[in-house]
Amino acid sequence: MPDTVIKPKNRTKTKVERPRLHKVILVNDDFTPREFVVTVLKAEFRMTDDQAYKVMLVAHQRGVCVVAVFARDIAETKATRATDAGRAKGYPLLFTTEPEE
Ligand code: TYC
């Protein structure tokens, strides 16, 4: 038998948290045509004409609208692709992302 027995006193609890989802947000501007915004929303976010029109209108009237929520990398990829679609046509269309609370 050893003279000294060392017993660990503190247990380490490992906490695993689910990664937060991220919102994709559509930002209004004065230049991008409404129809183009609707087209991008349908193409990138698989929305129907109705859904896309409603989201576009909320952004137009309130300044911003949450489009959808995804895992962070998917949200960022979609926001970048949708923003780039506007830039390719010379429009200042902007999609941003932010973590959900
Ligand atoms: N405000 C634009 C217009 O009147 C349309 C628009 C809506 C642009 C939503 C961007 O996120 C947007 N032509």
PDB file of C-alpha atoms and ligand atoms in Angstrom:
ATOM      1  CA  MET A   1       0.000   0.000   0.000  1.00  0.00           C
ATOM      2  CA  PRO A   2       1.330   3.473  -0.799  1.00  0.00           C
ATOM      3  CA  ASP A   3       1.692   5.888   2.121  1.00  0.00           C
ATOM      4  CA  THR A   4      -0.117   8.709   0.431  1.00  0.00           C
ATOM      5  CA  VAL A   5      -3.314   8.273  -1.468  1.00  0.00           C
ATOM      6  CA  ILE A   6      -4.297  11.299  -3.514  1.00  0.00           C
ATOM      7  CA  LYS A   7      -7.936  11.514  -4.292  1.00  0.00           C
ATOM      8  CA  PRO A   8      -9.139  14.065  -6.827  1.00  0.00           C
ATOM      9  CA  LYS A   9     -11.537  16.426  -5.069  1.00  0.00           C
ATOM     10  CA  ASN A  10     -13.180  18.305  -7.887  1.00  0.00           C
ATOM     11  CA  ARG A  11     -14.979  16.708 -10.740  1.00  0.00           C
ATOM     12  CA  THR A  12     -14.847  18.480 -14.046  1.00  0.00           C
ATOM     13  CA  LYS A  13     -18.269  18.826 -15.600  1.00  0.00           C
ATOM     14  CA  THR A  14     -18.152  19.226 -19.328  1.00  0.00           C
ATOM     15  CA  LYS A  15     -21.004  21.320 -20.632  1.00  0.00           C
ATOM     16  CA  VAL A  16     -21.899  20.844 -24.271  1.00  0.00           C
ATOM     17  CA  GLU A  17     -24.008  23.578 -25.794  1.00  0.00           C
ATOM     18  CA  ARG A  18     -25.874  23.340 -29.036  1.00  0.00           C
ATOM     19  CA  PRO A  19     -24.400  25.739 -31.611  1.00  0.00           C
ATOM     20  CA  ARG A  20     -26.598  28.792 -31.989  1.00  0.00           C
ATOM     21  CA  LEU A  21     -28.630  29.242 -35.144  1.00  0.00           C
ATOM     22  CA  HIS A  22     -28.061  32.382 -37.195  1.00  0.00           C
ATOM     23  CA  LYS A  23     -30.655  34.646 -38.764  1.00  0.00           C
ATOM     24  CA  VAL A  24     -30.312  35.848 -42.337  1.00  0.00           C
ATOM     25  CA  ILE A  25     -31.579  39.426 -42.494  1.00  0.00           C
ATOM     26  CA  LEU A  26     -32.671  41.330 -45.595  1.00  0.00           C
ATOM     27  CA  VAL A  27     -31.837  45.053 -45.471  1.00  0.00           C
ATOM     28  CA  ASN A  28     -33.848  47.641 -47.402  1.00  0.00           C
ATOM     29  CA  ASP A  29     -32.287  50.117 -49.818  1.00  0.00           C
ATOM     30  CA  ASP A  30     -33.660  52.742 -52.222  1.00  0.00           C
ATOM     31  CA  PHE A  31     -32.266  51.306 -55.446  1.00  0.00           C
ATOM     32  CA  THR A  32     -32.782  47.560 -55.833  1.00  0.00           C
ATOM     33  CA  PRO A  33     -36.017  46.861 -57.772  1.00  0.00           C
ATOM     34  CA  ARG A  34     -38.676  45.013 -55.762  1.00  0.00           C
ATOM     35  CA  GLU A  35     -38.984  42.327 -58.413  1.00  0.00           C
ATOM     36  CA  PHE A  36     -35.269  41.613 -58.264  1.00  0.00           C
ATOM     37  CA  VAL A  37     -35.376  41.212 -54.469  1.00  0.00           C
ATOM     38  CA  VAL A  38     -38.236  38.723 -54.895  1.00  0.00           C
ATOM     39  CA  THR A  39     -36.281  36.794 -57.539  1.00  0.00           C
ATOM     40  CA  VAL A  40     -33.208  36.500 -55.287  1.00  0.00           C
ATOM     41  CA  LEU A  41     -35.290  35.397 -52.289  1.00  0.00           C
ATOM     42  CA  LYS A  42     -36.956  32.685 -54.379  1.00  0.00           C
ATOM     43  CA  ALA A  43     -33.692  31.443 -55.855  1.00  0.00           C
ATOM     44  CA  GLU A  44     -31.502  31.468 -52.759  1.00  0.00           C
ATOM     45  CA  PHE A  45     -34.013  30.701 -50.035  1.00  0.00           C
ATOM     46  CA  ARG A  46     -36.421  28.436 -51.943  1.00  0.00           C
ATOM     47  CA  MET A  47     -39.407  30.652 -51.248  1.00  0.00           C
ATOM     48  CA  THR A  48     -42.670  30.772 -53.137  1.00  0.00           C
ATOM     49  CA  ASP A  49     -43.599  33.962 -54.956  1.00  0.00           C
ATOM     50  CA  ASP A  50     -45.983  34.847 -52.098  1.00  0.00           C
ATOM     51  CA  GLN A  51     -43.472  34.249 -49.310  1.00  0.00           C
ATOM     52  CA  ALA A  52     -40.752  36.191 -51.118  1.00  0.00           C
ATOM     53  CA  TYR A  53     -43.067  39.127 -51.841  1.00  0.00           C
ATOM     54  CA  LYS A  54     -44.113  39.340 -48.170  1.00  0.00           C
ATOM     55  CA  VAL A  55     -40.519  39.288 -46.908  1.00  0.00           C
ATOM     56  CA  MET A  56     -39.477  41.924 -49.471  1.00  0.00           C
ATOM     57  CA  LEU A  57     -42.398  44.146 -48.424  1.00  0.00           C
ATOM     58  CA  VAL A  58     -41.597  43.913 -44.703  1.00  0.00           C
ATOM     59  CA  ALA A  59     -37.965  44.900 -45.387  1.00  0.00           C
ATOM     60  CA  HIS A  60     -39.176  47.722 -47.653  1.00  0.00           C
ATOM     61  CA  GLN A  61     -41.550  49.078 -44.992  1.00  0.00           C
ATOM     62  CA  ARG A  62     -39.617  48.433 -41.778  1.00  0.00           C
ATOM     63  CA  GLY A  63     -36.014  48.551 -42.980  1.00  0.00           C
ATOM     64  CA  VAL A  64     -35.146  44.918 -42.281  1.00  0.00           C
ATOM     65  CA  CYS A  65     -36.778  41.486 -42.335  1.00  0.00           C
ATOM     66  CA  VAL A  66     -35.607  38.106 -41.030  1.00  0.00           C
ATOM     67  CA  VAL A  67     -35.541  35.778 -44.023  1.00  0.00           C
ATOM     68  CA  ALA A  68     -34.744  32.445 -42.303  1.00  0.00           C
ATOM     69  CA  VAL A  69     -32.497  30.787 -39.695  1.00  0.00           C
ATOM     70  CA  PHE A  70     -29.705  28.293 -40.364  1.00  0.00           C
ATOM     71  CA  ALA A  71     -26.514  26.899 -38.874  1.00  0.00           C
ATOM     72  CA  ARG A  72     -23.896  29.658 -38.984  1.00  0.00           C
ATOM     73  CA  ASP A  73     -21.927  28.558 -42.059  1.00  0.00           C
ATOM     74  CA  ILE A  74     -25.090  27.997 -44.105  1.00  0.00           C
ATOM     75  CA  ALA A  75     -26.524  31.386 -43.060  1.00  0.00           C
ATOM     76  CA  GLU A  76     -23.276  33.137 -44.027  1.00  0.00           C
ATOM     77  CA  THR A  77     -22.978  31.338 -47.363  1.00  0.00           C
ATOM     78  CA  LYS A  78     -26.559  32.148 -48.326  1.00  0.00           C
ATOM     79  CA  ALA A  79     -26.273  35.790 -47.239  1.00  0.00           C
ATOM     80  CA  THR A  80     -23.067  36.177 -49.266  1.00  0.00           C
ATOM     81  CA  ARG A  81     -24.502  34.514 -52.369  1.00  0.00           C
ATOM     82  CA  ALA A  82     -27.684  36.605 -52.240  1.00  0.00           C
ATOM     83  CA  THR A  83     -25.726  39.835 -51.699  1.00  0.00           C
ATOM     84  CA  ASP A  84     -23.409  38.913 -54.585  1.00  0.00           C
ATOM     85  CA  ALA A  85     -26.401  38.336 -56.880  1.00  0.00           C
ATOM     86  CA  GLY A  86     -27.362  41.983 -56.340  1.00  0.00           C
ATOM     87  CA  ARG A  87     -23.813  43.246 -56.741  1.00  0.00           C
ATOM     88  CA  ALA A  88     -23.501  41.374 -60.063  1.00  0.00           C
ATOM     89  CA  LYS A  89     -26.347  43.591 -61.337  1.00  0.00           C
ATOM     90  CA  GLY A  90     -24.931  46.747 -59.763  1.00  0.00           C
ATOM     91  CA  TYR A  91     -27.500  46.870 -56.923  1.00  0.00           C
ATOM     92  CA  PRO A  92     -26.668  47.615 -53.259  1.00  0.00           C
ATOM     93  CA  LEU A  93     -28.888  44.725 -52.080  1.00  0.00           C
ATOM     94  CA  LEU A  94     -27.641  43.510 -48.683  1.00  0.00           C
ATOM     95  CA  PHE A  95     -28.193  40.370 -46.635  1.00  0.00           C
ATOM     96  CA  THR A  96     -26.548  40.143 -43.198  1.00  0.00           C
ATOM     97  CA  THR A  97     -26.446  37.455 -40.497  1.00  0.00           C
ATOM     98  CA  GLU A  98     -26.653  37.510 -36.723  1.00  0.00           C
ATOM     99  CA  PRO A  99     -26.870  34.833 -34.018  1.00  0.00           C
ATOM    100  CA  GLU A 100     -30.244  34.050 -32.488  1.00  0.00           C
ATOM    101  CA  GLU A 101     -30.545  34.889 -28.796  1.00  0.00           C
TER     102      GLU A 101
HETATM  103  N1  TYC B   1     -36.933  49.708 -51.460  1.00  0.00           N
HETATM  104  C1  TYC B   1     -36.757  49.112 -52.783  1.00  0.00           C
HETATM  105  C2  TYC B   1     -37.560  49.905 -53.805  1.00  0.00           C
HETATM  106  O1  TYC B   1     -38.431  50.659 -53.441  1.00  0.00           O
HETATM  107  C3  TYC B   1     -37.185  47.641 -52.802  1.00  0.00           C
HETATM  108  C4  TYC B   1     -36.436  46.844 -51.800  1.00  0.00           C
HETATM  109  C5  TYC B   1     -37.133  46.096 -50.846  1.00  0.00           C
HETATM  110  C6  TYC B   1     -35.052  46.827 -51.810  1.00  0.00           C
HETATM  111  C7  TYC B   1     -36.436  45.364 -49.905  1.00  0.00           C
HETATM  112  C8  TYC B   1     -34.336  46.072 -50.864  1.00  0.00           C
HETATM  113  O2  TYC B   1     -34.380  44.618 -48.980  1.00  0.00           O
HETATM  114  C9  TYC B   1     -35.048  45.361 -49.918  1.00  0.00           C
HETATM  115  N2  TYC B   1     -37.272  49.691 -55.070  1.00  0.00           N
END
